[in-house]
Short mmCIF file of C-alpha atoms in Angstrom, two decimals:
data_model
loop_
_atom_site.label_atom_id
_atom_site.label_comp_id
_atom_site.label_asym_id
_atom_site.label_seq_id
_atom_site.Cartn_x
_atom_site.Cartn_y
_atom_site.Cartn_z
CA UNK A 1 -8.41 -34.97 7.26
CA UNK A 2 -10.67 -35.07 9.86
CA UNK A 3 -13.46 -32.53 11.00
CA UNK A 4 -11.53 -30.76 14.00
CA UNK A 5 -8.23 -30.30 11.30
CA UNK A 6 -10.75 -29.18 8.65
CA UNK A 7 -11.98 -26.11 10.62
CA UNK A 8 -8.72 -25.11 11.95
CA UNK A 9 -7.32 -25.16 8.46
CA UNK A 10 -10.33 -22.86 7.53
CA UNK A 11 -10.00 -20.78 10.11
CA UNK A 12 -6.09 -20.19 9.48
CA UNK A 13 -7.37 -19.07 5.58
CA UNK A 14 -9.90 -17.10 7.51
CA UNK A 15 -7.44 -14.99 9.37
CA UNK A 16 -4.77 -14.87 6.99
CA UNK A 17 -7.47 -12.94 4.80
CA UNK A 18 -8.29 -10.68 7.77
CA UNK A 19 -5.18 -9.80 8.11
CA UNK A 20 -4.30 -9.02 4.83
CA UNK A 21 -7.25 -6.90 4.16
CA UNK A 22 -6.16 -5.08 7.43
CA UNK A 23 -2.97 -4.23 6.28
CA UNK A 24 -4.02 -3.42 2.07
CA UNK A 25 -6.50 -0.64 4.01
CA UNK A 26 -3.36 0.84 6.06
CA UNK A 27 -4.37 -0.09 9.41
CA UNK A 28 -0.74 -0.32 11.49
CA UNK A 29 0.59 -3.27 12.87
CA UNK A 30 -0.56 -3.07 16.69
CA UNK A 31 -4.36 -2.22 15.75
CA UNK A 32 -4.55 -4.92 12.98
CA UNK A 33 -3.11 -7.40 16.16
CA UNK A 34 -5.81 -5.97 18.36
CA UNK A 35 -8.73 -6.75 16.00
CA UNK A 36 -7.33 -10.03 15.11
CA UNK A 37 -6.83 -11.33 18.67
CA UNK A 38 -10.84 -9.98 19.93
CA UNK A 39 -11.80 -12.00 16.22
CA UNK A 40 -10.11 -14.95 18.06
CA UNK A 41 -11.80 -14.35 21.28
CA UNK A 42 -15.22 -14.41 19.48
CA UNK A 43 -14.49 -17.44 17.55
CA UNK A 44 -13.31 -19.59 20.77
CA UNK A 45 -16.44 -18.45 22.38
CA UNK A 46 -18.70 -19.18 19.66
CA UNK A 47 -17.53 -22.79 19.59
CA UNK A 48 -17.40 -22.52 15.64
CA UNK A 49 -15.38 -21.39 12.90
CA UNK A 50 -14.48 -18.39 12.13
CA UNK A 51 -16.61 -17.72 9.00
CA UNK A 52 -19.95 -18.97 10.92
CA UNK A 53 -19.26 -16.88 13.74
CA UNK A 54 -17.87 -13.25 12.16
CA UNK A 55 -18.94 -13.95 8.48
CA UNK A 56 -16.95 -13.21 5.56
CA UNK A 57 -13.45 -12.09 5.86
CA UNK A 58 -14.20 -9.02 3.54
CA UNK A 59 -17.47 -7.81 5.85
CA UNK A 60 -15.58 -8.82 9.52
CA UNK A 61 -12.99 -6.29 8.00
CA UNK A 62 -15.61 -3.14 6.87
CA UNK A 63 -17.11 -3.95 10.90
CA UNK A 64 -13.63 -3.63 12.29
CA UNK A 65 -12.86 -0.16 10.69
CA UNK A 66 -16.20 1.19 11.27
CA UNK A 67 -16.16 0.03 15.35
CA UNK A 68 -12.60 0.95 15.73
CA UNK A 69 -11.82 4.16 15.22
CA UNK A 70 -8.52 4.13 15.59
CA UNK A 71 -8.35 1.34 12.92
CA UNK A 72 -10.11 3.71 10.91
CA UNK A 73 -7.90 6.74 11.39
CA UNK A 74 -4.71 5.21 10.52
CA UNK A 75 -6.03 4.11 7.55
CA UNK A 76 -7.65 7.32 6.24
CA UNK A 77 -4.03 8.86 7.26
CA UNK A 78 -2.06 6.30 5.34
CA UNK A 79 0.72 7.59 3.05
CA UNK A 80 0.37 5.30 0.34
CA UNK A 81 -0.87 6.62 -2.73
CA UNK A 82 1.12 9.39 -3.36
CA UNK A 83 3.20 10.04 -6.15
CA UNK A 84 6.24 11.73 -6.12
CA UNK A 85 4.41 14.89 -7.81
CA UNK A 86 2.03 14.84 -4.85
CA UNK A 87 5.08 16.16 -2.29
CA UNK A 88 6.09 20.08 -3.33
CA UNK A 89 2.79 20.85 -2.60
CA UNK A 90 2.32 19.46 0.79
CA UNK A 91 5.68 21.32 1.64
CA UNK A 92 3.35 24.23 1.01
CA UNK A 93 1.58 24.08 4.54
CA UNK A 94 4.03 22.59 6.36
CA UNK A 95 6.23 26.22 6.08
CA UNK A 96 3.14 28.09 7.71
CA UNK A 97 3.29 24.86 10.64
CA UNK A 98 7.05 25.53 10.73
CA UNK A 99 6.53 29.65 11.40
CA UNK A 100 3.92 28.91 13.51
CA UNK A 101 5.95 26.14 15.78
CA UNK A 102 9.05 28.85 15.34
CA UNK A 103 6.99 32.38 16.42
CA UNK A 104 5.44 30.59 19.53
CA UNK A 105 8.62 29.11 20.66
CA UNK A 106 10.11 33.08 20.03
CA UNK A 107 7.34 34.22 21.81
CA UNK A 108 8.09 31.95 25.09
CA UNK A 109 11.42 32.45 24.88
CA UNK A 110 11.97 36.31 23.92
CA UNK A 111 8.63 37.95 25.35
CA UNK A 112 7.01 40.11 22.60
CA UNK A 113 9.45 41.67 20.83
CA UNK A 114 13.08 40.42 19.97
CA UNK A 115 16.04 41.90 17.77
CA UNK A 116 17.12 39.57 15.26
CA UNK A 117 20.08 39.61 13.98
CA UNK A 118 21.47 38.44 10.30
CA UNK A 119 22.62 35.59 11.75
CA UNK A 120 19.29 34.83 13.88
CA UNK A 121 17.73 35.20 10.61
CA UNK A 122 20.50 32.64 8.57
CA UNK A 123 19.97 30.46 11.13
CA UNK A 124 16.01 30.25 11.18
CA UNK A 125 16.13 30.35 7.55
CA UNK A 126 18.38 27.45 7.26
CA UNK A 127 16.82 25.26 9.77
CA UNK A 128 13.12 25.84 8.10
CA UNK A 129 15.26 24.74 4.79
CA UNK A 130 16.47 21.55 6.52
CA UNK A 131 13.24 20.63 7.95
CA UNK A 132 11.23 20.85 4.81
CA UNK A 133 14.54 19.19 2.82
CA UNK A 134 14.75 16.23 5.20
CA UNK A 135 10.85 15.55 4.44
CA UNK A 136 10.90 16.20 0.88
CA UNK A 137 13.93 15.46 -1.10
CA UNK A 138 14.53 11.67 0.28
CA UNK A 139 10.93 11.29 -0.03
CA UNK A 140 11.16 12.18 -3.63
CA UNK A 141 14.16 10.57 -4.66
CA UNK A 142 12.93 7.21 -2.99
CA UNK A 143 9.28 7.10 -4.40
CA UNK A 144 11.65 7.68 -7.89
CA UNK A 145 12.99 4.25 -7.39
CA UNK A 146 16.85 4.99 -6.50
CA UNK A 147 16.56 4.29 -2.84
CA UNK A 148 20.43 4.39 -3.05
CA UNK A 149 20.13 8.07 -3.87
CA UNK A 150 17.72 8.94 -1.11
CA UNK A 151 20.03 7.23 1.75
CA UNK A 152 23.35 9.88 -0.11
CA UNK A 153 19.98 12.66 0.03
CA UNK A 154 19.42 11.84 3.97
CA UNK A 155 23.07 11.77 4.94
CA UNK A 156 23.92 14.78 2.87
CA UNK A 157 21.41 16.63 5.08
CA UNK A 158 22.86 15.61 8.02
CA UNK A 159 26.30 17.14 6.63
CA UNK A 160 24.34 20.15 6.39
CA UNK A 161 24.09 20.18 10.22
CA UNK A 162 27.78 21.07 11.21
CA UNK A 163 27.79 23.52 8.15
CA UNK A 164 25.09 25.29 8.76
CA UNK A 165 26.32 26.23 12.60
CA UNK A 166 30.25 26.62 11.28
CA UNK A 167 28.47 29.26 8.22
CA UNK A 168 26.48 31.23 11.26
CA UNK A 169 29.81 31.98 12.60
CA UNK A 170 30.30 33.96 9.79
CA UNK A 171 27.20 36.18 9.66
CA UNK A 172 27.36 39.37 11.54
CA UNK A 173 25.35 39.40 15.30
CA UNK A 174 24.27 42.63 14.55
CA UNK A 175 20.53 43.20 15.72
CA UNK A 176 18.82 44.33 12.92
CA UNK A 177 15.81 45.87 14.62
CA UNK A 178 13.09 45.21 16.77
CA UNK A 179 10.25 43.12 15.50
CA UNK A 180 7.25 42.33 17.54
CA UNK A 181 7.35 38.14 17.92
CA UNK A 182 3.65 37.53 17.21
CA UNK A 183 4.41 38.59 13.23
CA UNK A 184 5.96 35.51 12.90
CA UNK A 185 3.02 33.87 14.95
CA UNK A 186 0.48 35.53 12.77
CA UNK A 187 2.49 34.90 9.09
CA UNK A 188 2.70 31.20 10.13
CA UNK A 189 -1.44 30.76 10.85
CA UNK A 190 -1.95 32.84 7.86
CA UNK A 191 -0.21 30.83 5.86
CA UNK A 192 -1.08 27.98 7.28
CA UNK A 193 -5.23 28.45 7.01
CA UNK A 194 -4.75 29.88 3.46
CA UNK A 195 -2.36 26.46 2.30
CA UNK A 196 -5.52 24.30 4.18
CA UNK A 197 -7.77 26.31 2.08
CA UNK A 198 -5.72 25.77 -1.17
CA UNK A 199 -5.82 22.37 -0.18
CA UNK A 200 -9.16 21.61 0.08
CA UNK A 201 -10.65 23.84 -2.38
CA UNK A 202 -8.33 22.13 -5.23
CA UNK A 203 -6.21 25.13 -5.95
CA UNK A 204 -3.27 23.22 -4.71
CA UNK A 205 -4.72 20.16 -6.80
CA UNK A 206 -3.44 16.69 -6.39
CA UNK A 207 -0.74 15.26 -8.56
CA UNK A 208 -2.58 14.52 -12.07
CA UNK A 209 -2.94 11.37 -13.38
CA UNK A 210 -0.59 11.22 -16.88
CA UNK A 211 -2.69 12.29 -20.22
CA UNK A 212 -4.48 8.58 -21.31
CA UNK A 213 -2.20 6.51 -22.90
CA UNK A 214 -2.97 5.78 -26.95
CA UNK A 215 -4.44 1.94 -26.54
CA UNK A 216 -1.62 0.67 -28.67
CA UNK A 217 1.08 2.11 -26.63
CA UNK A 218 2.36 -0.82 -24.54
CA UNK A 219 5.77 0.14 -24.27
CA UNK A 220 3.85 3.03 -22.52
CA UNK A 221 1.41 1.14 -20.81
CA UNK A 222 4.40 -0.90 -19.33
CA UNK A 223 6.12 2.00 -18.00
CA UNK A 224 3.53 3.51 -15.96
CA UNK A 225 2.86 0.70 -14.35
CA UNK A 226 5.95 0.45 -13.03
CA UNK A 227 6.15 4.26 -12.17
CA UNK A 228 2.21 3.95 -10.14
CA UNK A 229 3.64 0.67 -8.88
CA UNK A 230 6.82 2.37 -7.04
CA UNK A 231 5.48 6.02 -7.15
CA UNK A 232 1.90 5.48 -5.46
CA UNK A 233 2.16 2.17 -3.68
CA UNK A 234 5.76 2.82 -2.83
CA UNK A 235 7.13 -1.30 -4.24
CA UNK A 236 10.76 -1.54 -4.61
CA UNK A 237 12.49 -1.74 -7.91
CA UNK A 238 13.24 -5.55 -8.11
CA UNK A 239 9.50 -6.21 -6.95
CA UNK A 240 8.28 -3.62 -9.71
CA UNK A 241 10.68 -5.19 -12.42
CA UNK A 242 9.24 -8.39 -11.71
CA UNK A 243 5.52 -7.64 -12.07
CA UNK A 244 6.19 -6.01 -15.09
CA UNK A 245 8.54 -8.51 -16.53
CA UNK A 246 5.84 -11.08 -15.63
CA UNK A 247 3.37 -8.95 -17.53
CA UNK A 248 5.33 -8.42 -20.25
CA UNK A 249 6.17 -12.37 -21.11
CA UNK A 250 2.35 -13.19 -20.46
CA UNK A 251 1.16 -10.84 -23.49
CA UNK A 252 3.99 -11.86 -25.63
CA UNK A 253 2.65 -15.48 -25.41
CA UNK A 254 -1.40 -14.26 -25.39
CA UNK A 255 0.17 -13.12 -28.86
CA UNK A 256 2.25 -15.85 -29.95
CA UNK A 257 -1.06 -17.82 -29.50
CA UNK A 258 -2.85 -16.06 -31.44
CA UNK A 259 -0.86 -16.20 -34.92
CA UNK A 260 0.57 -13.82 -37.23
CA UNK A 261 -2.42 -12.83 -38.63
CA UNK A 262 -4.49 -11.07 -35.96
CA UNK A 263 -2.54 -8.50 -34.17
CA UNK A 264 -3.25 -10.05 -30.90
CA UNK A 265 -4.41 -7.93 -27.35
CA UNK A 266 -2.85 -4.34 -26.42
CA UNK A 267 -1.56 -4.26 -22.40
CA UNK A 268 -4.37 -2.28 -22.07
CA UNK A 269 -6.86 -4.83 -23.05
CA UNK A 270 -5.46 -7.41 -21.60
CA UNK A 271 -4.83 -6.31 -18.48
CA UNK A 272 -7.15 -3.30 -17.93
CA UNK A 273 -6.39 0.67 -16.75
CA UNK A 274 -2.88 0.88 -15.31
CA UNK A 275 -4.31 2.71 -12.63
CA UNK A 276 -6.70 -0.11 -11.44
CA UNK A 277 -4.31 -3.05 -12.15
CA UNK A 278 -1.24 -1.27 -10.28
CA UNK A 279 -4.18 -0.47 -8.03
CA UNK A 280 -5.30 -4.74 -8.01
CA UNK A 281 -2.12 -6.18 -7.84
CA UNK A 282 -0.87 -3.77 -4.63
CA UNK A 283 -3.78 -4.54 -2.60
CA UNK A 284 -3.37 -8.13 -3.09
CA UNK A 285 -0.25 -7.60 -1.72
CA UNK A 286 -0.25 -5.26 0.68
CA UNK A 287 3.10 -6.22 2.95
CA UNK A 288 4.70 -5.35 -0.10
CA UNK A 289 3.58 -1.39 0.78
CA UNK A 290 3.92 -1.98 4.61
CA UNK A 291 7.67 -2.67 4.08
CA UNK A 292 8.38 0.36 2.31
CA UNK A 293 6.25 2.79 4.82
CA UNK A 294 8.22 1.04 7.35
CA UNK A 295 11.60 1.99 5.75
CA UNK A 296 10.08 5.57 5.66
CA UNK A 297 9.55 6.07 9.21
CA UNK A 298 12.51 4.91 10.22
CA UNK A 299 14.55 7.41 8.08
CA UNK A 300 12.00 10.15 8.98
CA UNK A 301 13.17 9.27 12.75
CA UNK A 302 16.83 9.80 11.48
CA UNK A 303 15.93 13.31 9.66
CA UNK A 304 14.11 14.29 12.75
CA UNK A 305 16.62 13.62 15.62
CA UNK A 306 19.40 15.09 12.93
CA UNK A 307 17.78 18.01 13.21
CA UNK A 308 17.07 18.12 16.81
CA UNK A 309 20.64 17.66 17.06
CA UNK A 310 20.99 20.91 14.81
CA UNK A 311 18.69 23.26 16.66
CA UNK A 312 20.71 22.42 19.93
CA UNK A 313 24.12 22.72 18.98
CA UNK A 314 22.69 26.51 17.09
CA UNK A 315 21.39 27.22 21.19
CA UNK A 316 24.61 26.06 22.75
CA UNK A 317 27.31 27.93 19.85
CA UNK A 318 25.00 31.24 19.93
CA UNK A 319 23.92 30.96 23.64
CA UNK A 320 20.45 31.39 22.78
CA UNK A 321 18.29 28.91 24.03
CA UNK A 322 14.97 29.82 22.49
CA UNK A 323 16.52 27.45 20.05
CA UNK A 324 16.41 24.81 22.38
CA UNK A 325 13.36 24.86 22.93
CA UNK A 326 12.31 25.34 19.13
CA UNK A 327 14.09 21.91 18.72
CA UNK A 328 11.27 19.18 20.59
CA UNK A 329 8.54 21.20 18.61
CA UNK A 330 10.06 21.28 15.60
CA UNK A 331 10.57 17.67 15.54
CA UNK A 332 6.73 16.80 17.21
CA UNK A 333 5.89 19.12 13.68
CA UNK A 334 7.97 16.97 11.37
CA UNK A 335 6.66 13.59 12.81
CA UNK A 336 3.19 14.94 12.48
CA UNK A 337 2.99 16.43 9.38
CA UNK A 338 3.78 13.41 7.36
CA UNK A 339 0.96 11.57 8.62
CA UNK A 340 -1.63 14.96 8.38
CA UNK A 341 0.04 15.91 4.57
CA UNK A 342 -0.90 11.98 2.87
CA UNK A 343 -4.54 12.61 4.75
CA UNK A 344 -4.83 15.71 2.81
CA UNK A 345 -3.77 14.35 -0.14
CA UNK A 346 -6.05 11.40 -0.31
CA UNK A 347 -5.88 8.31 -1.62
CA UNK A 348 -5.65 6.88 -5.61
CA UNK A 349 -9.43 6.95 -6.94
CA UNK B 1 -20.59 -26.66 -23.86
CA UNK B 2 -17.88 -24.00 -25.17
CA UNK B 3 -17.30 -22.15 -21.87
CA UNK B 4 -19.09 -22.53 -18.57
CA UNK B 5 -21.33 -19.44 -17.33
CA UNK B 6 -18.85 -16.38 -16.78
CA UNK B 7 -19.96 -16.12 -13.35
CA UNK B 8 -20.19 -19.60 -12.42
CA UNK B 9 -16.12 -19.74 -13.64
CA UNK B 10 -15.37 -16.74 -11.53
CA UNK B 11 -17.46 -17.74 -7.94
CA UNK B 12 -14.65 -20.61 -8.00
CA UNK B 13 -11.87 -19.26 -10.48
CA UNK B 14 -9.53 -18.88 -6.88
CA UNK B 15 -9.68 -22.65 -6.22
CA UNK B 16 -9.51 -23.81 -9.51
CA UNK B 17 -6.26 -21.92 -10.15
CA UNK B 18 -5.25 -23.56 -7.11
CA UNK B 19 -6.30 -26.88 -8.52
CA UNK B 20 -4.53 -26.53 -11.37
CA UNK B 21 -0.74 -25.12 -9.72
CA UNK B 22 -1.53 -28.43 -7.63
CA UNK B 23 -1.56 -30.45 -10.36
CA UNK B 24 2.09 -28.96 -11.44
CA UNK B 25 3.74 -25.80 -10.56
CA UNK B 26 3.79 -23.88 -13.45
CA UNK B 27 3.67 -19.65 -14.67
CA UNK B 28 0.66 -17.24 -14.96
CA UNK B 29 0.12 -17.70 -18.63
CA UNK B 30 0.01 -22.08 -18.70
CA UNK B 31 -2.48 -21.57 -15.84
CA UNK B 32 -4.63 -19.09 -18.23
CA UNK B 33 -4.82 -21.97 -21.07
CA UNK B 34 -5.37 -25.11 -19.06
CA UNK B 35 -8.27 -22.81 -17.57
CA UNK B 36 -9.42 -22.07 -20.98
CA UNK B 37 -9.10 -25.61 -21.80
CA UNK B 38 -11.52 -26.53 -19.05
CA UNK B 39 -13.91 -24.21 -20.56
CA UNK B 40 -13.87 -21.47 -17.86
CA UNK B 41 -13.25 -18.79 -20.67
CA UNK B 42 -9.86 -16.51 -21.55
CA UNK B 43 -8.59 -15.42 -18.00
CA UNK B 44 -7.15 -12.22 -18.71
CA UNK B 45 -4.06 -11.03 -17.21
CA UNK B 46 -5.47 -8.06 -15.27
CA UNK B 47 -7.90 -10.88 -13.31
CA UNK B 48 -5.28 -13.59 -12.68
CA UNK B 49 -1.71 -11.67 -11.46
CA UNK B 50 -3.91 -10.12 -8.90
CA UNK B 51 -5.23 -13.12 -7.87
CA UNK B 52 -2.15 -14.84 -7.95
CA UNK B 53 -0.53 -12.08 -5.91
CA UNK B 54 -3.30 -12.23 -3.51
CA UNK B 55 -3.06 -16.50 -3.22
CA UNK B 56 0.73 -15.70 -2.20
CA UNK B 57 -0.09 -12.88 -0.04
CA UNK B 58 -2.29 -15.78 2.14
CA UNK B 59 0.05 -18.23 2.21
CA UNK B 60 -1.35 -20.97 -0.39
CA UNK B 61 0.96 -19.93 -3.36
CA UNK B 62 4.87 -20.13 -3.19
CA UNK B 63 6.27 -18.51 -6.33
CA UNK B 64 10.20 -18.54 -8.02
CA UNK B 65 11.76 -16.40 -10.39
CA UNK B 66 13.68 -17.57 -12.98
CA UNK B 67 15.11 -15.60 -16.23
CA UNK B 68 14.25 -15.85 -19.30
CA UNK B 69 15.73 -17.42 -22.39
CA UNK B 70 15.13 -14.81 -25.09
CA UNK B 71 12.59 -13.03 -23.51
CA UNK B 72 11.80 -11.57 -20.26
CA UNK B 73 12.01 -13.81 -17.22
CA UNK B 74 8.64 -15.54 -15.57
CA UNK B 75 7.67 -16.46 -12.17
CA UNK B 76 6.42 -20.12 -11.47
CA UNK B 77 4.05 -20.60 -8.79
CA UNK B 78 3.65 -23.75 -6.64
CA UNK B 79 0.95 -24.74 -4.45
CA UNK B 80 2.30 -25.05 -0.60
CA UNK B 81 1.40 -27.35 2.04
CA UNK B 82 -1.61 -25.01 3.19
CA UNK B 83 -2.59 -24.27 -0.05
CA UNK B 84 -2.82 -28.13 -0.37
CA UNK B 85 -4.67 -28.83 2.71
CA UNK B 86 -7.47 -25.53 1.91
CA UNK B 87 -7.75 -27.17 -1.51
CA UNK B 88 -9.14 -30.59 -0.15
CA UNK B 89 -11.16 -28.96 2.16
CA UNK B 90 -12.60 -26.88 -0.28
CA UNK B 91 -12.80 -29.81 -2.94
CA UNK B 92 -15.04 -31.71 -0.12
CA UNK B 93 -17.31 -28.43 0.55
CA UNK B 94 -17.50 -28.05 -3.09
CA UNK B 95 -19.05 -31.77 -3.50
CA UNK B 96 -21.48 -31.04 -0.67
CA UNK B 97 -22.12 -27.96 -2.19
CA UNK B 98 -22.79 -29.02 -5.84
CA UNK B 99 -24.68 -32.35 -4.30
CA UNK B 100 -27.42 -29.99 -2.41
CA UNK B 101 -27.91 -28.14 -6.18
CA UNK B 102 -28.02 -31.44 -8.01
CA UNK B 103 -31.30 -32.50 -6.10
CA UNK B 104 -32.66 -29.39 -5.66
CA UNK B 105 -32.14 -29.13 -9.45
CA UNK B 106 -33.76 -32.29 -9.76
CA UNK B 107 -36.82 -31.39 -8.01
CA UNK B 108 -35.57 -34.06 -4.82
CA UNK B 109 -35.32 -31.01 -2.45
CA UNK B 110 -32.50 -29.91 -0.37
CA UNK B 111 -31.76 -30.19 2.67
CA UNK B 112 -33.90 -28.24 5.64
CA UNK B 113 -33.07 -24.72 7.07
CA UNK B 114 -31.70 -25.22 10.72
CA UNK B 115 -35.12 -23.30 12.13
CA UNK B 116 -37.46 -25.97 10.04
CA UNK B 117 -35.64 -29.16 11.15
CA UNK B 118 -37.62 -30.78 14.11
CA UNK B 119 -40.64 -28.96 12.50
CA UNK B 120 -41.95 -30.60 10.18
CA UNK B 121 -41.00 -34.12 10.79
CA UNK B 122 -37.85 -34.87 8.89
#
């Protein structure tokens, strides 16, 4: 191998460990491109590899987040690391966005006052329903594993759609009374500062980690790891049953080794916390995460124009197109909060 | 010697793994004793999948899954073709490298820093 084919080959290793280390600190797809390509540009310039002219792989990555910001901000607002427990709570805030998205559309399209009626108010109520639903319950359901039962979750919300507009039908039209529009304004930024507050003060505390699991527990030890490894990093089944099947054969021979007479290592011992191997083994393969966030957004796409779909058909059946407009918001709401909720939540210690 | 220096073994525990899937593709736990054999200690599990993992991630690991006969199933890794080509290169710094500590070890000196050379005569 000669000199020229030497360096190239280093610099391939070089980038390949950029990139990686991009992607394991959540930086999206386009960015991590950008700061690749200008980490090209410097390298032709320089005349010399890669290392000698950026350094190590791990520091060229800490420069890139720090001088990008954008870089940075994706990362800090990266879903990963949330467990299933983690997303009741962020529904919390996102009902006092919802009221607040809902009372300014009101206010724009009613003036300030409006009569609702009890099927205004089935309508709202159900839509509010559907949008926290359709960000929730798949969500759930999939970080649980059965990705199987989140697709039946997503398309039984969308069935939800044409029953929720046939049920309005049924409600009386009736205005009920007058109420001035900016209560709904003001009970959604209520809401919404006190849920931030919660937040950020702890009252609406992060999922828990599980009580410590007894050293000699393996059976234990096994199963967590699979439910941080699919619940926080968001790894499909197969991939999960594979680590841990891996895991599982490797003590049984440390073990077998070892003889019948000393009882050999626990999981724990042998392979550390649960929370910092799961937390080792996803970072050293991060595409494994990427695919799944990937998967997300696309469904959260699906849930969102659903429900777009939803708010217009309520404008055109009850000729009031306040809903109309509610519908564009709503959505901008829904594709935002996701993003906003994981920030909040931060990321696994 | 029993085992070499723990932090000697893991500064170059990355390429030796590599060596030793070169040598023959083989699962996590045969790669932990031949390692041991060499004297570079008891890998434990929650150093090497990670590694492993990460060696795939970049391209210099391939890895199968095959079931297991009584037992739960194991993945063998393989070295690929770049994981090949990073290993000589990285066998050849590795002899520069250890060359350099040999004679400054030896009290023979090593070779200049860039800003000396043209200094002081050499």
């Amino acid at each position: 191998m000669d000199v020229d084919e030497g360096e190239a080959l280093e610099d391939a290793v070089w980038f390949r460990r950029v990139r990686s280390q991009l992607s394991a600190a959540g930086v999206a797809d386009d960015i991590r491109d950008d700061v690749l390509g200008a980490a090209d540009a410097q390298r032709r310039a320089s005349g010399v590899s890669a290392a000698e002219a950026l350094g190590p792989p791990a520091e060229y990555v800490d420069e890139a987040l720090a001088a990008h910001p954008a870089a940075g901000r994706r990362a800090a607002e990266d879903a990963d690391g949330l467990l299933a427990e983690d997303y009741p709570r962020l529904a919390v805030p996102a009902i006092g966005y919802g009221l607040v998205v809902v009372g300014a559309a009101l206010l724009l399209a009613t003036g300030w006052s409006m009569s609702p009626s009890w099927r205004t108010l089935w309508i709202g109520l159900g839509a509010g329903a559907l949008v926290v639903a359709a960000w929730v319950v798949p969500a759930l359901v999939e970080r649980g594993g059965r990705s199987g039962g989140a697709r039946l979750v997503r398309l039984g919300l969308l069935v939800c759609v044409p029953l929720l507009v046939l049920a309005s039908q049924l409600v009386p039209d009736e205005p009920l009374a007058d109420v001035p529009t900016v209560v709904v304004l003001g009970a959604g930024l209520v809401w919404s500062l006190l849920a931030r507050t919660a937040l950020r003060t702890g009252a609406l505390a992060r999922a828990p980690r599980r009580p410590a699991l007894s050293p000699a527990d393996d059976a234990a030890w096994f199963d967590e790891l699979s439910r941080v490894l699919r619940g926080r990093y968001g790894w499909g089944r197969e991939e999960v049953d594979g680590r841990v099947a891996e895991a599982q054969r490797h003590l049984d021979e440390v073990r077998g080794d070892q003889g019948r007479d000393r009882p050999g290592p626990a999981a724990a011992e042998e392979f550390g916390g649960v929370e910092e191997y799961a937390r080792d083994v996803a970072r050293a393969q991060p595409s494994s995460t990427a695919r799944r966030s990937a998967r997300q957004q696309r469904w959260l796409l699906l849930a969102a124009v659903g429900l777009a779909a939803l708010l217009v058909a309520v404008a055109v059946a009850t000729q009031d197109y306040g809903w109309a407009l509610v519908a564009p918001l709503l959505v901008a709401v829904l594709l935002l909060l996701r993003g906003r909720g994981a920030a909040a939540a931060g990321r696994p210690d | 010697m029993d085992a070499w220096p723990a932090g000697w073994a893991r500064a170059v525990l990355d390429s030796v793994v590599l060596a030793t899937l070169a040598h023959e593709p083989s699962h996590g736990y045969a790669v932990a004793r031949a390692l041991e054999g060499h004297g570079f200690g008891r890998v434990r599990g929650g150093a090497l999948y990670p590694m492993l993992g990460r060696l795939e991630e970049e391209g210099l690991l391939t890895s199968s899954w095959t079931e297991g006969e009584g037992g739960p199933g194991r993945r063998s890794y393989a070295v690929s073709d770049l994981g090949r080509r990073h290993l000589v290169r990285v066998a050849r710094e590795w002899d520069e490298f250890a060359d350099e500590t040999r004679r400054l070890l030896q009290g023979r000196g090593g070779r200049s820093a860039p800003e000396e050379e043209g200094t002081d005569g050499r």
